[in-house]
Amino acid sequence: MFDKLLRKKTTAVPSTLQERLAIVKEKPVPTHVAIIMDGNGRWAKQRKLPRIAGHHEGMKTVRKTTLFANELGIQVLTLYAFSTENWKRPKLEIDFLMKLPGEFLSTYLPELVENNVKVEMIGSSDLLPSHTKEAIQKAMEATAHNDGMILNFAMNYGSRFEVVEAVKTLALQLSENTIQLEELTEETVSGAMMTSHLPDPDLLIRTSGEVRLSNFMLWQLAYAELAFTEVLWPDFNEESMLSIIEDYQKRSRRFGSLEGDEIK
Ligand code: IPE
Ligand code: IPE
Ligand code: MG
């Protein structure tokens, strides 16, 4: 019941947005969008609420953004949910953040299934509490056969950690002679990353006005278009996303060449 009400409320995009959406969909949209969801704490502070209230509100933005990205025809949406550096935060905040995947998925999993969304995760699950691991595992299993948009959570993810792990894998293969030095190429390195099965992001979005990568997908973002917005993550909405995609479609991605007046 509650779920139905929510669905009605947030999927009803105003007509002007619908018109803009239709125009955007006529041009190529980014295949893979990665988002650094930042600003939950400041959102809460502005309202004199505890930081966790911002994280809870941010969870609703995850749902809204997922549905809208799906509507846009984006194929992979990677969301930075918890970094390897976020363990430095107070335990109470970490505990709350670790409960969010469970809450998000128990509330919205049916809707994700309905929308043919496939849930995946990058990052190390080793340090995650078992309830967090189980919630993500359950969602991955329930959506394993979906072939629509991939919703990829970066959870306990750190790009440098990922690179170190990839180096270890490749070093082991070299020492065991299963690969040769000449076979170490950009492709084999990409293949050793947690994103081996995904295309690199075309577009990186960071909310909250911070202009840094915070250890996120350093290898994969080599040629991504970057978009930074002042909007705090809980306030990020369909309009914010659409404006960024409209701007993206005006850019010229040359990849070092002189060609490409239009986005490819
Ligand atoms: C992003 O919001 C969520 C996570 C990093 C888990 P923050 O919690 O970083 O919010 P600010 O940056 O303090 O406002
Ligand atoms: C990056 O945000 C991590 C996530 C969004 C999960 P942070 O708020 O942790 O990054 P810094 O500390 O501002 O670099
Ligand atoms: Mg932050």
mmCIF file of C-alpha atoms and ligand atoms in Angstrom:
data_model
loop_
_atom_site.group_PDB
_atom_site.id
_atom_site.type_symbol
_atom_site.label_atom_id
_atom_site.label_comp_id
_atom_site.label_asym_id
_atom_site.label_seq_id
_atom_site.Cartn_x
_atom_site.Cartn_y
_atom_site.Cartn_z
ATOM 1 C CA MET A 1 0.000 0.000 0.000
ATOM 2 C CA PHE A 2 2.663 2.426 1.167
ATOM 3 C CA ASP A 3 4.829 1.249 -1.678
ATOM 4 C CA LYS A 4 2.060 1.908 -4.216
ATOM 5 C CA LEU A 5 1.525 5.419 -2.925
ATOM 6 C CA LEU A 6 5.232 6.134 -3.188
ATOM 7 C CA ARG A 7 5.361 4.775 -6.680
ATOM 8 C CA LYS A 8 2.525 6.992 -7.799
ATOM 9 C CA LYS A 9 4.070 10.045 -6.237
ATOM 10 C CA THR A 10 7.557 9.849 -7.693
ATOM 11 C CA THR A 11 7.026 8.332 -11.127
ATOM 12 C CA ALA A 12 4.621 11.083 -12.168
ATOM 13 C CA VAL A 13 7.103 13.304 -14.007
ATOM 14 C CA PRO A 14 5.691 16.775 -14.838
ATOM 15 C CA SER A 15 4.844 17.277 -18.497
ATOM 16 C CA THR A 16 7.691 19.686 -19.214
ATOM 17 C CA LEU A 17 10.108 17.127 -17.848
ATOM 18 C CA GLN A 18 8.391 14.481 -19.956
ATOM 19 C CA GLU A 19 8.927 16.640 -23.015
ATOM 20 C CA ARG A 20 12.584 17.187 -22.175
ATOM 21 C CA LEU A 21 12.947 13.482 -21.506
ATOM 22 C CA ALA A 22 11.530 12.654 -24.939
ATOM 23 C CA ILE A 23 14.015 15.025 -26.607
ATOM 24 C CA VAL A 24 16.946 13.623 -24.627
ATOM 25 C CA LYS A 25 15.968 10.089 -25.596
ATOM 26 C CA GLU A 26 16.195 10.934 -29.285
ATOM 27 C CA LYS A 27 19.958 11.419 -28.891
ATOM 28 C CA PRO A 28 22.507 8.962 -27.508
ATOM 29 C CA VAL A 29 22.356 8.753 -23.736
ATOM 30 C CA PRO A 30 25.405 7.632 -21.752
ATOM 31 C CA THR A 31 25.610 3.854 -21.516
ATOM 32 C CA HIS A 32 27.172 3.856 -18.062
ATOM 33 C CA VAL A 33 26.583 6.596 -15.508
ATOM 34 C CA ALA A 34 28.501 6.561 -12.223
ATOM 35 C CA ILE A 35 27.435 8.749 -9.315
ATOM 36 C CA ILE A 36 29.269 9.881 -6.191
ATOM 37 C CA MET A 37 26.253 10.423 -3.968
ATOM 38 C CA ASP A 38 27.486 13.139 -1.632
ATOM 39 C CA GLY A 39 25.965 15.700 0.700
ATOM 40 C CA ASN A 40 23.648 13.670 2.919
ATOM 41 C CA GLY A 41 25.242 15.015 6.095
ATOM 42 C CA ARG A 42 24.996 18.646 4.988
ATOM 43 C CA TRP A 43 21.379 18.140 3.923
ATOM 44 C CA ALA A 44 20.579 16.946 7.441
ATOM 45 C CA LYS A 45 22.615 19.704 9.075
ATOM 46 C CA GLN A 46 20.692 22.359 7.148
ATOM 47 C CA ARG A 47 17.542 20.969 8.753
ATOM 48 C CA LYS A 48 19.090 20.537 12.199
ATOM 49 C CA LEU A 49 18.616 16.791 11.846
ATOM 50 C CA PRO A 50 21.115 14.053 12.667
ATOM 51 C CA ARG A 51 23.373 12.990 9.788
ATOM 52 C CA ILE A 52 21.609 9.632 9.552
ATOM 53 C CA ALA A 53 18.385 11.416 8.583
ATOM 54 C CA GLY A 54 20.272 12.639 5.520
ATOM 55 C CA HIS A 55 21.379 9.116 4.676
ATOM 56 C CA HIS A 56 17.809 7.883 4.996
ATOM 57 C CA GLU A 57 16.551 10.594 2.702
ATOM 58 C CA GLY A 58 19.418 9.794 0.326
ATOM 59 C CA MET A 59 18.115 6.252 0.077
ATOM 60 C CA LYS A 60 14.898 7.594 -1.424
ATOM 61 C CA THR A 61 16.979 9.470 -3.987
ATOM 62 C CA VAL A 62 18.638 6.170 -4.887
ATOM 63 C CA ARG A 63 15.232 4.746 -5.743
ATOM 64 C CA LYS A 64 14.135 7.823 -7.698
ATOM 65 C CA THR A 65 17.410 8.003 -9.613
ATOM 66 C CA THR A 66 17.342 4.294 -10.427
ATOM 67 C CA LEU A 67 13.837 4.499 -11.885
ATOM 68 C CA PHE A 68 14.661 7.627 -13.839
ATOM 69 C CA ALA A 69 17.949 6.245 -15.171
ATOM 70 C CA ASN A 70 16.007 3.190 -16.300
ATOM 71 C CA GLU A 71 13.476 5.414 -18.030
ATOM 72 C CA LEU A 72 16.311 7.289 -19.748
ATOM 73 C CA GLY A 73 17.642 4.048 -21.199
ATOM 74 C CA ILE A 74 20.913 4.096 -19.256
ATOM 75 C CA GLN A 75 22.326 0.570 -19.195
ATOM 76 C CA VAL A 76 24.560 0.680 -16.146
ATOM 77 C CA LEU A 77 24.147 2.893 -13.094
ATOM 78 C CA THR A 78 26.986 2.664 -10.579
ATOM 79 C CA LEU A 79 26.308 4.308 -7.230
ATOM 80 C CA TYR A 80 29.080 5.004 -4.730
ATOM 81 C CA ALA A 81 27.395 4.024 -1.488
ATOM 82 C CA PHE A 82 30.273 3.410 0.924
ATOM 83 C CA SER A 83 33.989 3.950 0.418
ATOM 84 C CA THR A 84 36.917 2.101 1.978
ATOM 85 C CA GLU A 85 37.650 5.432 3.706
ATOM 86 C CA ASN A 86 34.150 5.740 5.192
ATOM 87 C CA TRP A 87 35.165 3.288 7.961
ATOM 88 C CA LYS A 88 36.795 6.353 9.560
ATOM 89 C CA ARG A 89 33.332 7.660 10.478
ATOM 90 C CA PRO A 90 31.674 7.233 13.899
ATOM 91 C CA LYS A 91 30.474 3.694 14.556
ATOM 92 C CA LEU A 92 26.829 4.736 14.931
ATOM 93 C CA GLU A 93 26.853 6.341 11.486
ATOM 94 C CA ILE A 94 28.567 3.296 9.948
ATOM 95 C CA ASP A 95 26.039 0.964 11.582
ATOM 96 C CA PHE A 96 23.217 3.016 10.105
ATOM 97 C CA LEU A 97 24.788 3.068 6.645
ATOM 98 C CA MET A 98 25.226 -0.706 6.788
ATOM 99 C CA LYS A 99 21.518 -1.132 7.490
ATOM 100 C CA LEU A 100 20.458 0.908 4.468
ATOM 101 C CA PRO A 101 21.005 -1.761 1.778
ATOM 102 C CA GLY A 102 18.714 -4.090 3.758
ATOM 103 C CA GLU A 103 16.048 -1.428 4.139
ATOM 104 C CA PHE A 104 16.355 -0.260 0.555
ATOM 105 C CA LEU A 105 16.158 -3.732 -0.891
ATOM 106 C CA SER A 106 13.393 -5.020 1.375
ATOM 107 C CA THR A 107 11.270 -2.017 0.375
ATOM 108 C CA TYR A 108 12.124 -1.705 -3.288
ATOM 109 C CA LEU A 109 13.284 -5.117 -4.488
ATOM 110 C CA PRO A 110 9.861 -6.031 -5.978
ATOM 111 C CA GLU A 111 9.892 -2.771 -7.900
ATOM 112 C CA LEU A 112 13.410 -3.418 -9.185
ATOM 113 C CA VAL A 113 12.364 -6.890 -10.334
ATOM 114 C CA GLU A 114 9.270 -5.408 -11.993
ATOM 115 C CA ASN A 115 11.511 -2.983 -13.883
ATOM 116 C CA ASN A 116 13.911 -5.727 -15.023
ATOM 117 C CA VAL A 117 16.777 -4.112 -13.077
ATOM 118 C CA LYS A 118 19.763 -6.300 -12.220
ATOM 119 C CA VAL A 119 21.464 -5.591 -8.902
ATOM 120 C CA GLU A 120 25.229 -5.975 -8.704
ATOM 121 C CA MET A 121 27.983 -4.879 -6.353
ATOM 122 C CA ILE A 122 31.605 -3.828 -6.593
ATOM 123 C CA GLY A 123 33.829 -3.521 -3.552
ATOM 124 C CA SER A 124 34.940 -5.947 -0.942
ATOM 125 C CA SER A 125 32.189 -7.703 0.953
ATOM 126 C CA ASP A 126 34.698 -9.077 3.515
ATOM 127 C CA LEU A 127 34.277 -6.341 6.098
ATOM 128 C CA LEU A 128 30.538 -5.875 5.639
ATOM 129 C CA PRO A 129 28.264 -7.074 8.466
ATOM 130 C CA SER A 130 26.514 -10.333 7.592
ATOM 131 C CA HIS A 131 23.058 -8.697 7.424
ATOM 132 C CA THR A 132 24.369 -6.241 4.807
ATOM 133 C CA LYS A 133 26.030 -8.992 2.777
ATOM 134 C CA GLU A 134 22.894 -11.130 2.927
ATOM 135 C CA ALA A 135 20.609 -8.313 1.779
ATOM 136 C CA ILE A 136 22.819 -7.578 -1.226
ATOM 137 C CA GLN A 137 23.272 -11.277 -1.995
ATOM 138 C CA LYS A 138 19.517 -11.825 -1.893
ATOM 139 C CA ALA A 139 18.912 -8.900 -4.248
ATOM 140 C CA MET A 140 21.591 -10.123 -6.647
ATOM 141 C CA GLU A 141 20.059 -13.575 -6.708
ATOM 142 C CA ALA A 142 16.508 -12.285 -7.117
ATOM 143 C CA THR A 143 17.537 -10.145 -10.079
ATOM 144 C CA ALA A 144 20.238 -12.387 -11.575
ATOM 145 C CA HIS A 145 18.120 -13.235 -14.617
ATOM 146 C CA ASN A 146 16.998 -9.693 -15.304
ATOM 147 C CA ASP A 147 18.557 -8.280 -18.437
ATOM 148 C CA GLY A 148 17.621 -4.613 -18.104
ATOM 149 C CA MET A 149 19.615 -1.853 -16.443
ATOM 150 C CA ILE A 150 22.412 -2.913 -14.092
ATOM 151 C CA LEU A 151 22.221 -1.178 -10.735
ATOM 152 C CA ASN A 152 25.753 -1.510 -9.464
ATOM 153 C CA PHE A 153 26.386 -0.563 -5.842
ATOM 154 C CA ALA A 154 29.937 0.395 -4.920
ATOM 155 C CA MET A 155 29.930 -0.814 -1.342
ATOM 156 C CA ASN A 156 33.102 -0.832 0.718
ATOM 157 C CA TYR A 157 34.694 0.153 -2.579
ATOM 158 C CA GLY A 158 38.050 1.868 -3.000
ATOM 159 C CA SER A 159 39.706 2.289 -6.355
ATOM 160 C CA ARG A 160 43.255 1.864 -5.060
ATOM 161 C CA PHE A 161 42.261 -1.314 -3.240
ATOM 162 C CA GLU A 162 40.712 -2.574 -6.468
ATOM 163 C CA VAL A 163 43.910 -1.795 -8.409
ATOM 164 C CA VAL A 164 46.068 -3.558 -5.805
ATOM 165 C CA GLU A 165 43.827 -6.624 -5.978
ATOM 166 C CA ALA A 166 44.018 -6.611 -9.783
ATOM 167 C CA VAL A 167 47.826 -6.343 -9.637
ATOM 168 C CA LYS A 168 47.939 -9.298 -7.224
ATOM 169 C CA THR A 169 45.737 -11.414 -9.511
ATOM 170 C CA LEU A 170 47.874 -10.629 -12.537
ATOM 171 C CA ALA A 171 51.142 -11.144 -10.623
ATOM 172 C CA LEU A 172 49.948 -14.560 -9.521
ATOM 173 C CA GLN A 173 48.988 -15.490 -13.075
ATOM 174 C CA LEU A 174 52.428 -14.351 -14.285
ATOM 175 C CA SER A 175 54.204 -16.357 -11.606
ATOM 176 C CA GLU A 176 52.172 -19.425 -12.529
ATOM 177 C CA ASN A 177 52.851 -18.817 -16.204
ATOM 178 C CA THR A 178 49.129 -18.719 -17.023
ATOM 179 C CA ILE A 179 49.728 -15.362 -18.707
ATOM 180 C CA GLN A 180 52.869 -13.925 -20.289
ATOM 181 C CA LEU A 181 54.291 -10.427 -19.798
ATOM 182 C CA GLU A 182 53.352 -9.491 -23.386
ATOM 183 C CA GLU A 183 49.745 -10.256 -22.543
ATOM 184 C CA LEU A 184 49.620 -7.521 -19.929
ATOM 185 C CA THR A 185 47.616 -4.942 -21.830
ATOM 186 C CA GLU A 186 45.005 -2.320 -20.998
ATOM 187 C CA GLU A 187 42.425 -4.995 -21.762
ATOM 188 C CA THR A 188 43.883 -7.574 -19.383
ATOM 189 C CA VAL A 189 44.225 -4.968 -16.644
ATOM 190 C CA SER A 190 40.597 -3.904 -17.206
ATOM 191 C CA GLY A 191 39.706 -7.582 -17.121
ATOM 192 C CA ALA A 192 41.240 -7.934 -13.670
ATOM 193 C CA MET A 193 39.116 -5.118 -12.215
ATOM 194 C CA MET A 194 35.828 -5.628 -10.395
ATOM 195 C CA THR A 195 34.136 -3.947 -13.349
ATOM 196 C CA SER A 196 35.606 -6.404 -15.890
ATOM 197 C CA HIS A 197 32.177 -7.161 -17.374
ATOM 198 C CA LEU A 198 31.068 -3.523 -17.581
ATOM 199 C CA PRO A 199 31.856 -0.751 -20.047
ATOM 200 C CA ASP A 200 33.752 2.198 -18.539
ATOM 201 C CA PRO A 201 31.499 5.012 -17.293
ATOM 202 C CA ASP A 202 30.678 7.624 -19.937
ATOM 203 C CA LEU A 203 29.568 10.109 -17.333
ATOM 204 C CA LEU A 204 30.519 10.713 -13.716
ATOM 205 C CA ILE A 205 28.233 12.810 -11.564
ATOM 206 C CA ARG A 206 29.161 14.116 -8.118
ATOM 207 C CA THR A 207 26.637 15.952 -6.009
ATOM 208 C CA SER A 208 27.138 18.452 -3.163
ATOM 209 C CA GLY A 209 29.673 20.767 -4.805
ATOM 210 C CA GLU A 210 32.781 18.734 -3.926
ATOM 211 C CA VAL A 211 35.096 18.486 -6.909
ATOM 212 C CA ARG A 212 37.149 15.364 -6.298
ATOM 213 C CA LEU A 213 37.033 11.649 -7.005
ATOM 214 C CA SER A 214 37.497 10.357 -3.445
ATOM 215 C CA ASN A 215 39.119 7.102 -4.597
ATOM 216 C CA PHE A 216 36.322 6.216 -7.039
ATOM 217 C CA MET A 217 36.911 4.254 -10.268
ATOM 218 C CA LEU A 218 40.247 5.930 -11.048
ATOM 219 C CA TRP A 219 41.110 3.490 -13.853
ATOM 220 C CA GLN A 220 37.621 3.314 -15.350
ATOM 221 C CA LEU A 221 37.015 7.075 -15.395
ATOM 222 C CA ALA A 222 40.006 7.805 -17.654
ATOM 223 C CA TYR A 223 37.795 9.253 -20.422
ATOM 224 C CA ALA A 224 34.519 9.874 -18.642
ATOM 225 C CA GLU A 225 32.742 13.196 -18.910
ATOM 226 C CA LEU A 226 32.605 14.829 -15.486
ATOM 227 C CA ALA A 227 29.605 16.641 -14.052
ATOM 228 C CA PHE A 228 29.615 18.343 -10.690
ATOM 229 C CA THR A 229 26.483 19.804 -9.186
ATOM 230 C CA GLU A 230 25.923 21.834 -6.033
ATOM 231 C CA VAL A 231 22.719 19.899 -5.337
ATOM 232 C CA LEU A 232 22.953 17.775 -2.190
ATOM 233 C CA TRP A 233 22.204 14.098 -2.834
ATOM 234 C CA PRO A 234 18.840 14.005 -0.982
ATOM 235 C CA ASP A 235 17.693 16.953 -3.134
ATOM 236 C CA PHE A 236 18.902 15.406 -6.411
ATOM 237 C CA ASN A 237 15.920 14.669 -8.619
ATOM 238 C CA GLU A 238 14.763 13.944 -12.169
ATOM 239 C CA GLU A 239 15.326 17.557 -13.182
ATOM 240 C CA SER A 240 18.894 17.554 -11.852
ATOM 241 C CA MET A 241 19.655 14.359 -13.748
ATOM 242 C CA LEU A 242 18.001 15.532 -16.941
ATOM 243 C CA SER A 243 19.933 18.824 -16.928
ATOM 244 C CA ILE A 244 23.201 16.922 -16.594
ATOM 245 C CA ILE A 245 22.312 14.548 -19.438
ATOM 246 C CA GLU A 246 21.270 17.501 -21.635
ATOM 247 C CA ASP A 247 24.632 19.118 -20.939
ATOM 248 C CA TYR A 248 26.431 15.817 -21.631
ATOM 249 C CA GLN A 249 24.719 15.573 -25.013
ATOM 250 C CA LYS A 250 26.137 18.955 -25.990
ATOM 251 C CA ARG A 251 29.716 17.895 -25.316
ATOM 252 C CA SER A 252 32.197 16.685 -27.884
ATOM 253 C CA ARG A 253 33.961 13.488 -26.861
ATOM 254 C CA ARG A 254 37.100 13.283 -28.934
ATOM 255 C CA PHE A 255 39.133 10.690 -27.039
ATOM 256 C CA GLY A 256 42.293 12.472 -28.131
ATOM 257 C CA SER A 257 41.397 12.737 -31.818
ATOM 258 C CA LEU A 258 40.194 15.779 -33.728
ATOM 259 C CA GLU A 259 36.876 14.216 -34.657
ATOM 260 C CA GLY A 260 33.532 13.963 -32.998
ATOM 261 C CA ASP A 261 31.475 17.102 -32.886
ATOM 262 C CA GLU A 262 28.707 15.177 -31.260
ATOM 263 C CA ILE A 263 28.539 12.874 -28.316
ATOM 264 C CA LYS A 264 29.156 9.244 -29.274
HETATM 265 C C1 IPE B 1 27.397 10.865 1.253
HETATM 266 O O1 IPE B 1 27.037 11.875 2.111
HETATM 267 C C2 IPE B 1 27.108 9.495 1.793
HETATM 268 C C3 IPE B 1 28.295 8.721 2.145
HETATM 269 C C4 IPE B 1 29.530 9.098 2.020
HETATM 270 C C5 IPE B 1 28.066 7.410 2.723
HETATM 271 P P1 IPE B 1 28.007 12.379 3.262
HETATM 272 O O2 IPE B 1 27.716 11.605 4.502
HETATM 273 O O3 IPE B 1 29.422 12.342 2.827
HETATM 274 O O4 IPE B 1 27.514 13.861 3.437
HETATM 275 P P2 IPE B 1 28.409 15.147 3.686
HETATM 276 O O5 IPE B 1 29.467 15.169 2.642
HETATM 277 O O6 IPE B 1 28.973 15.012 5.051
HETATM 278 O O7 IPE B 1 27.445 16.284 3.562
HETATM 279 C C1 IPE B 2 32.638 9.765 -1.165
HETATM 280 O O1 IPE B 2 32.085 10.719 -0.340
HETATM 281 C C2 IPE B 2 32.135 8.406 -0.816
HETATM 282 C C3 IPE B 2 30.734 8.137 -1.095
HETATM 283 C C4 IPE B 2 29.903 8.951 -1.655
HETATM 284 C C5 IPE B 2 30.270 6.828 -0.710
HETATM 285 P P1 IPE B 2 32.831 11.230 0.976
HETATM 286 O O2 IPE B 2 31.982 12.265 1.567
HETATM 287 O O3 IPE B 2 33.175 10.065 1.836
HETATM 288 O O4 IPE B 2 34.186 11.828 0.391
HETATM 289 P P2 IPE B 2 35.147 12.928 0.951
HETATM 290 O O5 IPE B 2 35.504 12.544 2.354
HETATM 291 O O6 IPE B 2 34.410 14.227 0.901
HETATM 292 O O7 IPE B 2 36.308 12.915 0.021
HETATM 293 MG MG MG B 3 30.620 13.659 1.920
#
